[in-house]
PDB file of C-alpha atoms in Angstrom:
ATOM      1  CA  MET A 129      50.524 -30.407-156.000  1.00 63.00           C
ATOM      2  CA  ARG A 130      50.597 -27.467-158.363  1.00 65.00           C
ATOM      3  CA  LYS A 131      53.346 -25.769-156.293  1.00 68.00           C
ATOM      4  CA  LEU A 132      55.430 -28.951-156.316  1.00 61.00           C
ATOM      5  CA  PHE A 133      55.029 -29.203-160.092  1.00 64.00           C
ATOM      6  CA  PHE A 134      56.225 -25.579-160.601  1.00 63.00           C
ATOM      7  CA  ILE A 135      59.172 -26.041-158.243  1.00 70.00           C
ATOM      8  CA  LEU A 136      60.206 -29.228-160.050  1.00 62.00           C
ATOM      9  CA  PHE A 137      59.705 -27.589-163.470  1.00 64.00           C
ATOM     10  CA  PHE A 138      61.874 -24.546-162.575  1.00 61.00           C
ATOM     11  CA  ALA A 139      64.530 -26.780-161.034  1.00 60.00           C
ATOM     12  CA  VAL A 140      64.758 -28.849-164.236  1.00 55.00           C
ATOM     13  CA  CYS A 141      64.847 -25.704-166.402  1.00 54.00           C
ATOM     14  CA  ALA A 142      67.581 -24.151-164.259  1.00 53.00           C
ATOM     15  CA  HIS A 143      69.567 -27.370-164.336  1.00 50.00           C
ATOM     16  CA  ALA A 144      69.212 -27.656-168.132  1.00 50.00           C
ATOM     17  CA  GLY A 145      70.227 -24.019-168.592  1.00 51.00           C
ATOM     18  CA  PHE A 146      73.378 -24.614-166.603  1.00 49.00           C
ATOM     19  CA  PHE A 147      74.539 -27.216-169.105  1.00 49.00           C
ATOM     20  CA  LEU A 148      73.618 -24.986-172.064  1.00 50.00           C
ATOM     21  CA  GLU A 149      75.703 -22.147-170.595  1.00 51.00           C
ATOM     22  CA  ASN A 150      78.656 -24.504-170.129  1.00 52.00           C
ATOM     23  CA  ASP A 151      78.392 -25.644-173.747  1.00 57.00           C
ATOM     24  CA  ALA A 152      78.304 -22.016-174.922  1.00 58.00           C
ATOM     25  CA  ALA A 153      81.365 -21.200-172.803  1.00 60.00           C
ATOM     26  CA  GLU A 154      83.215 -24.183-174.293  1.00 62.00           C
ATOM     27  CA  GLU A 155      82.268 -23.035-177.815  1.00 60.00           C
ATOM     28  CA  GLU A 156      83.557 -19.515-177.073  1.00 61.00           C
ATOM     29  CA  ALA A 157      86.847 -20.925-175.763  1.00 59.00           C
ATOM     30  CA  LEU A 158      87.191 -23.051-178.924  1.00 56.00           C
ATOM     31  CA  ALA A 159      86.550 -19.993-181.131  1.00 55.00           C
ATOM     32  CA  ARG A 160      89.244 -18.032-179.233  1.00 60.00           C
ATOM     33  CA  GLU A 161      91.758 -20.857-179.680  1.00 61.00           C
ATOM     34  CA  ILE A 162      91.431 -20.584-183.482  1.00 57.00           C
ATOM     35  CA  ASP A 163      92.887 -17.046-183.313  1.00 62.00           C
ATOM     36  CA  ARG A 164      95.999 -18.183-181.430  1.00 73.00           C
ATOM     37  CA  GLY A 165      99.194 -19.044-183.248  1.00 83.00           C
ATOM     38  CA  PHE A 166     100.204 -18.165-186.794  1.00 91.00           C
ATOM     39  CA  SER A 167      98.179 -16.089-189.274  1.00 92.00           C
ATOM     40  CA  PHE A 168      99.049 -14.651-192.691  1.00 95.00           C
ATOM     41  CA  GLY A 169      97.437 -12.682-195.478  1.00 96.00           C
ATOM     42  CA  GLY A 170      97.604  -9.814-197.890  1.00 96.00           C
ATOM     43  CA  GLY A 171      95.786  -6.638-198.666  1.00 96.00           C
ATOM     44  CA  ILE A 172      95.771  -3.157-200.064  1.00 96.00           C
ATOM     45  CA  SER A 173      96.844   0.002-198.293  1.00 95.00           C
ATOM     46  CA  ILE A 174      96.070   3.624-199.013  1.00 94.00           C
ATOM     47  CA  ALA A 175      98.363   6.334-197.596  1.00 91.00           C
ATOM     48  CA  TYR A 176      97.733  10.072-197.448  1.00 88.00           C
ATOM     49  CA  TYR A 177     100.582  12.578-197.470  1.00 83.00           C
ATOM     50  CA  LEU A 178     101.310  15.853-199.270  1.00 78.00           C
ATOM     51  CA  SER A 179      97.653  16.232-200.313  1.00 79.00           C
ATOM     52  CA  GLU A 180      97.608  13.004-202.378  1.00 84.00           C
ATOM     53  CA  PHE A 181      96.768   9.345-201.926  1.00 89.00           C
ATOM     54  CA  ASP A 182      99.137   6.458-202.677  1.00 90.00           C
ATOM     55  CA  LEU A 183      98.147   2.817-203.073  1.00 94.00           C
ATOM     56  CA  SER A 184     100.302  -0.159-202.138  1.00 95.00           C
ATOM     57  CA  LEU A 185     100.009  -3.926-201.871  1.00 96.00           C
ATOM     58  CA  SER A 186     100.983  -5.459-198.567  1.00 95.00           C
ATOM     59  CA  GLY A 187     101.761  -8.913-197.295  1.00 96.00           C
ATOM     60  CA  LEU A 188     101.603  -9.650-193.611  1.00 94.00           C
ATOM     61  CA  ALA A 189     102.027 -12.398-191.087  1.00 96.00           C
ATOM     62  CA  ALA A 190     101.473 -12.557-187.351  1.00 94.00           C
ATOM     63  CA  TYR A 191     102.159 -14.898-184.496  1.00 94.00           C
ATOM     64  CA  ARG A 192     100.012 -14.547-181.392  1.00 89.00           C
ATOM     65  CA  PHE A 193     102.040 -16.203-178.650  1.00 85.00           C
ATOM     66  CA  GLN A 194      99.892 -15.206-175.658  1.00 77.00           C
ATOM     67  CA  ASN A 195      96.334 -14.114-175.086  1.00 80.00           C
ATOM     68  CA  ASP A 196      97.315 -10.466-175.265  1.00 87.00           C
ATOM     69  CA  PHE A 197     100.604 -10.256-177.201  1.00 93.00           C
ATOM     70  CA  GLY A 198     101.953 -11.115-180.630  1.00 94.00           C
ATOM     71  CA  ILE A 199     104.508 -10.143-183.241  1.00 95.00           C
ATOM     72  CA  ALA A 200     103.628  -9.031-186.778  1.00 96.00           C
ATOM     73  CA  PRO A 201     106.131  -8.734-189.670  1.00 97.00           C
ATOM     74  CA  GLU A 202     104.976  -7.078-192.917  1.00 96.00           C
ATOM     75  CA  ILE A 203     106.125  -5.998-196.365  1.00 96.00           C
ATOM     76  CA  SER A 204     104.641  -3.367-198.685  1.00 95.00           C
ATOM     77  CA  ILE A 205     105.146  -2.448-202.359  1.00 96.00           C
ATOM     78  CA  GLY A 206     103.946   0.935-203.636  1.00 92.00           C
ATOM     79  CA  LEU A 207     101.779   1.041-206.773  1.00 92.00           C
ATOM     80  CA  ASN A 208     101.642   4.770-207.705  1.00 85.00           C
ATOM     81  CA  GLU A 209     104.904   5.843-206.071  1.00 82.00           C
ATOM     82  CA  LYS A 210     108.108   3.821-205.828  1.00 85.00           C
ATOM     83  CA  VAL A 211     108.004   3.247-202.069  1.00 90.00           C
ATOM     84  CA  TYR A 212     108.992  -0.157-200.669  1.00 95.00           C
ATOM     85  CA  GLU A 213     108.730  -1.031-197.008  1.00 95.00           C
ATOM     86  CA  ALA A 214     109.524  -3.956-194.686  1.00 97.00           C
ATOM     87  CA  GLY A 215     109.325  -4.135-190.921  1.00 97.00           C
ATOM     88  CA  SER A 216     107.892  -5.635-187.782  1.00 97.00           C
ATOM     89  CA  ALA A 217     105.651  -4.712-184.851  1.00 97.00           C
ATOM     90  CA  ILE A 218     104.730  -5.833-181.374  1.00 97.00           C
ATOM     91  CA  ARG A 219     100.969  -6.370-181.170  1.00 96.00           C
ATOM     92  CA  TYR A 220      98.824  -5.944-178.049  1.00 96.00           C
ATOM     93  CA  PHE A 221      95.252  -7.289-178.110  1.00 93.00           C
ATOM     94  CA  PHE A 222      93.031  -5.312-175.746  1.00 91.00           C
ATOM     95  CA  SER A 223      89.965  -7.354-176.757  1.00 87.00           C
ATOM     96  CA  GLU A 224      89.468 -10.527-178.795  1.00 83.00           C
ATOM     97  CA  GLU A 225      89.289  -8.588-182.086  1.00 88.00           C
ATOM     98  CA  ASP A 226      90.917  -5.194-181.407  1.00 94.00           C
ATOM     99  CA  PHE A 227      94.655  -4.603-181.244  1.00 96.00           C
ATOM    100  CA  VAL A 228      97.340  -1.925-181.185  1.00 97.00           C
ATOM    101  CA  ASP A 229     100.673  -2.310-183.002  1.00 96.00           C
ATOM    102  CA  VAL A 230     103.862  -0.423-182.191  1.00 98.00           C
ATOM    103  CA  GLY A 231     106.738  -1.013-184.560  1.00 97.00           C
ATOM    104  CA  ALA A 232     109.354   0.106-187.019  1.00 97.00           C
ATOM    105  CA  THR A 233     110.004  -0.405-190.719  1.00 96.00           C
ATOM    106  CA  ALA A 234     112.712   0.375-193.224  1.00 96.00           C
ATOM    107  CA  VAL A 235     111.455   2.440-196.166  1.00 94.00           C
ATOM    108  CA  TYR A 236     113.205   2.485-199.550  1.00 94.00           C
ATOM    109  CA  PHE A 237     111.968   5.281-201.834  1.00 89.00           C
ATOM    110  CA  LYS A 238     112.878   7.520-204.752  1.00 85.00           C
ATOM    111  CA  LYS A 239     113.079  11.301-204.354  1.00 80.00           C
ATOM    112  CA  GLU A 240     114.548  13.813-206.811  1.00 78.00           C
ATOM    113  CA  GLY A 241     115.970  10.980-208.919  1.00 81.00           C
ATOM    114  CA  ASP A 242     117.906   9.372-206.046  1.00 87.00           C
ATOM    115  CA  TRP A 243     117.033   6.343-203.922  1.00 91.00           C
ATOM    116  CA  PHE A 244     116.931   6.757-200.134  1.00 91.00           C
ATOM    117  CA  THR A 245     116.465   4.446-197.163  1.00 93.00           C
ATOM    118  CA  ALA A 246     114.981   5.713-193.908  1.00 93.00           C
ATOM    119  CA  PRO A 247     113.559   4.134-190.753  1.00 95.00           C
ATOM    120  CA  ARG A 248     109.896   4.687-189.933  1.00 95.00           C
ATOM    121  CA  ILE A 249     108.189   4.274-186.565  1.00 96.00           C
ATOM    122  CA  PHE A 250     104.439   3.727-186.370  1.00 97.00           C
ATOM    123  CA  VAL A 251     101.389   3.076-184.222  1.00 98.00           C
ATOM    124  CA  ASP A 252      98.431   1.087-185.596  1.00 96.00           C
ATOM    125  CA  TYR A 253      94.922   0.479-184.388  1.00 97.00           C
ATOM    126  CA  GLY A 254      93.413  -2.620-185.978  1.00 96.00           C
ATOM    127  CA  ARG A 255      90.480  -5.005-185.842  1.00 95.00           C
ATOM    128  CA  ASN A 256      90.015  -8.592-187.029  1.00 92.00           C
ATOM    129  CA  MET A 257      86.430  -9.047-188.247  1.00 93.00           C
ATOM    130  CA  LYS A 258      85.415 -12.711-188.519  1.00 91.00           C
ATOM    131  CA  PRO A 259      82.207 -13.596-190.395  1.00 90.00           C
ATOM    132  CA  TRP A 260      81.355 -16.259-187.759  1.00 85.00           C
ATOM    133  CA  PRO A 261      83.064 -17.361-184.520  1.00 80.00           C
ATOM    134  CA  HIS A 262      84.733 -20.537-185.881  1.00 79.00           C
ATOM    135  CA  ALA A 263      85.959 -19.017-189.161  1.00 83.00           C
ATOM    136  CA  HIS A 264      89.582 -19.654-190.098  1.00 86.00           C
ATOM    137  CA  PHE A 265      89.817 -16.300-191.897  1.00 91.00           C
ATOM    138  CA  ALA A 266      88.982 -12.669-191.156  1.00 93.00           C
ATOM    139  CA  LEU A 267      88.940  -9.239-192.706  1.00 96.00           C
ATOM    140  CA  GLN A 268      91.532  -7.067-190.971  1.00 96.00           C
ATOM    141  CA  GLY A 269      91.317  -3.303-190.968  1.00 96.00           C
ATOM    142  CA  LYS A 270      94.115  -1.056-189.665  1.00 96.00           C
ATOM    143  CA  ILE A 271      94.688   2.676-189.337  1.00 97.00           C
ATOM    144  CA  ARG A 272      98.329   3.751-189.073  1.00 96.00           C
ATOM    145  CA  LEU A 273     100.054   6.932-188.009  1.00 95.00           C
ATOM    146  CA  SER A 274     103.753   6.845-188.914  1.00 94.00           C
ATOM    147  CA  TYR A 275     106.775   9.110-188.785  1.00 93.00           C
ATOM    148  CA  LEU A 276     109.819   8.868-191.066  1.00 91.00           C
ATOM    149  CA  ILE A 277     113.103   9.532-189.253  1.00 91.00           C
ATOM    150  CA  GLY A 278     115.867  11.288-191.157  1.00 85.00           C
ATOM    151  CA  GLU A 279     115.085  11.564-194.875  1.00 83.00           C
ATOM    152  CA  SER A 280     111.486  12.504-195.799  1.00 82.00           C
ATOM    153  CA  LEU A 281     109.185  11.387-198.599  1.00 81.00           C
ATOM    154  CA  GLY A 282     108.884  13.832-201.481  1.00 76.00           C
ATOM    155  CA  ARG A 283     106.709  14.756-204.430  1.00 73.00           C
ATOM    156  CA  GLU A 284     108.201  16.617-207.340  1.00 72.00           C
ATOM    157  CA  GLU A 285     106.324  19.504-208.860  1.00 69.00           C
ATOM    158  CA  GLU A 286     107.549  22.149-211.276  1.00 66.00           C
ATOM    159  CA  TYR A 287     110.663  23.748-209.695  1.00 67.00           C
ATOM    160  CA  VAL A 288     109.657  22.519-206.187  1.00 61.00           C
ATOM    161  CA  THR A 289     109.865  19.275-204.226  1.00 65.00           C
ATOM    162  CA  LYS A 290     107.413  18.952-201.348  1.00 67.00           C
ATOM    163  CA  THR A 291     108.456  16.726-198.443  1.00 75.00           C
ATOM    164  CA  ALA A 292     106.634  14.990-195.587  1.00 79.00           C
ATOM    165  CA  SER A 293     107.705  12.860-192.651  1.00 85.00           C
ATOM    166  CA  THR A 294     104.263  12.078-191.178  1.00 90.00           C
ATOM    167  CA  VAL A 295     101.958   9.695-193.034  1.00 91.00           C
ATOM    168  CA  ILE A 296      98.421   8.513-192.243  1.00 93.00           C
ATOM    169  CA  SER A 297      97.396   5.246-193.890  1.00 94.00           C
ATOM    170  CA  GLY A 298      94.713   2.602-193.803  1.00 95.00           C
ATOM    171  CA  THR A 299      94.975  -1.075-194.705  1.00 96.00           C
ATOM    172  CA  LEU A 300      92.316  -3.633-195.531  1.00 97.00           C
ATOM    173  CA  SER A 301      93.547  -7.241-195.611  1.00 96.00           C
ATOM    174  CA  LEU A 302      92.232 -10.775-195.779  1.00 95.00           C
ATOM    175  CA  ILE A 303      93.999 -12.950-193.195  1.00 95.00           C
ATOM    176  CA  PHE A 304      93.934 -16.703-192.609  1.00 93.00           C
ATOM    177  CA  PHE A 305      94.421 -18.469-189.272  1.00 85.00           C
TER     178      PHE A 305
END
């Protein structure tokens, strides 16, 4: 009788666990669906070039049209230096939170008293960090390596203007789904 009781008990527990696992899988699928579609937000970016840091405010949007791919337009306004930027990227999600962007922007900046426009290509690694699975917002962090084609950014010092085409930057943004 004791053996029959244990067999019945384990069978009921296994059967109950099956339904709990299905509910958890459905909850995970629901949490993933929140990330799909349109998202937008804004943040602050810090760029490093020519031995100095520059701050800028950025606005961004994204549309995730498949599980793994999306498109992400953005705009940026420099705070310390007069550097304005607008562009777009193709986004590849290699996990639910982590992504890589490859894109191009147009940069409008002042150097030696003149205004210049130059294209910039970049690669980003980013991560969306949600506070809980069903949150409709996230903190997004990105690290960017970019290269300015043609004209280069410059900093004026006494009798010398330093120039740079490669820029490393990081962005921290609050995004809403």
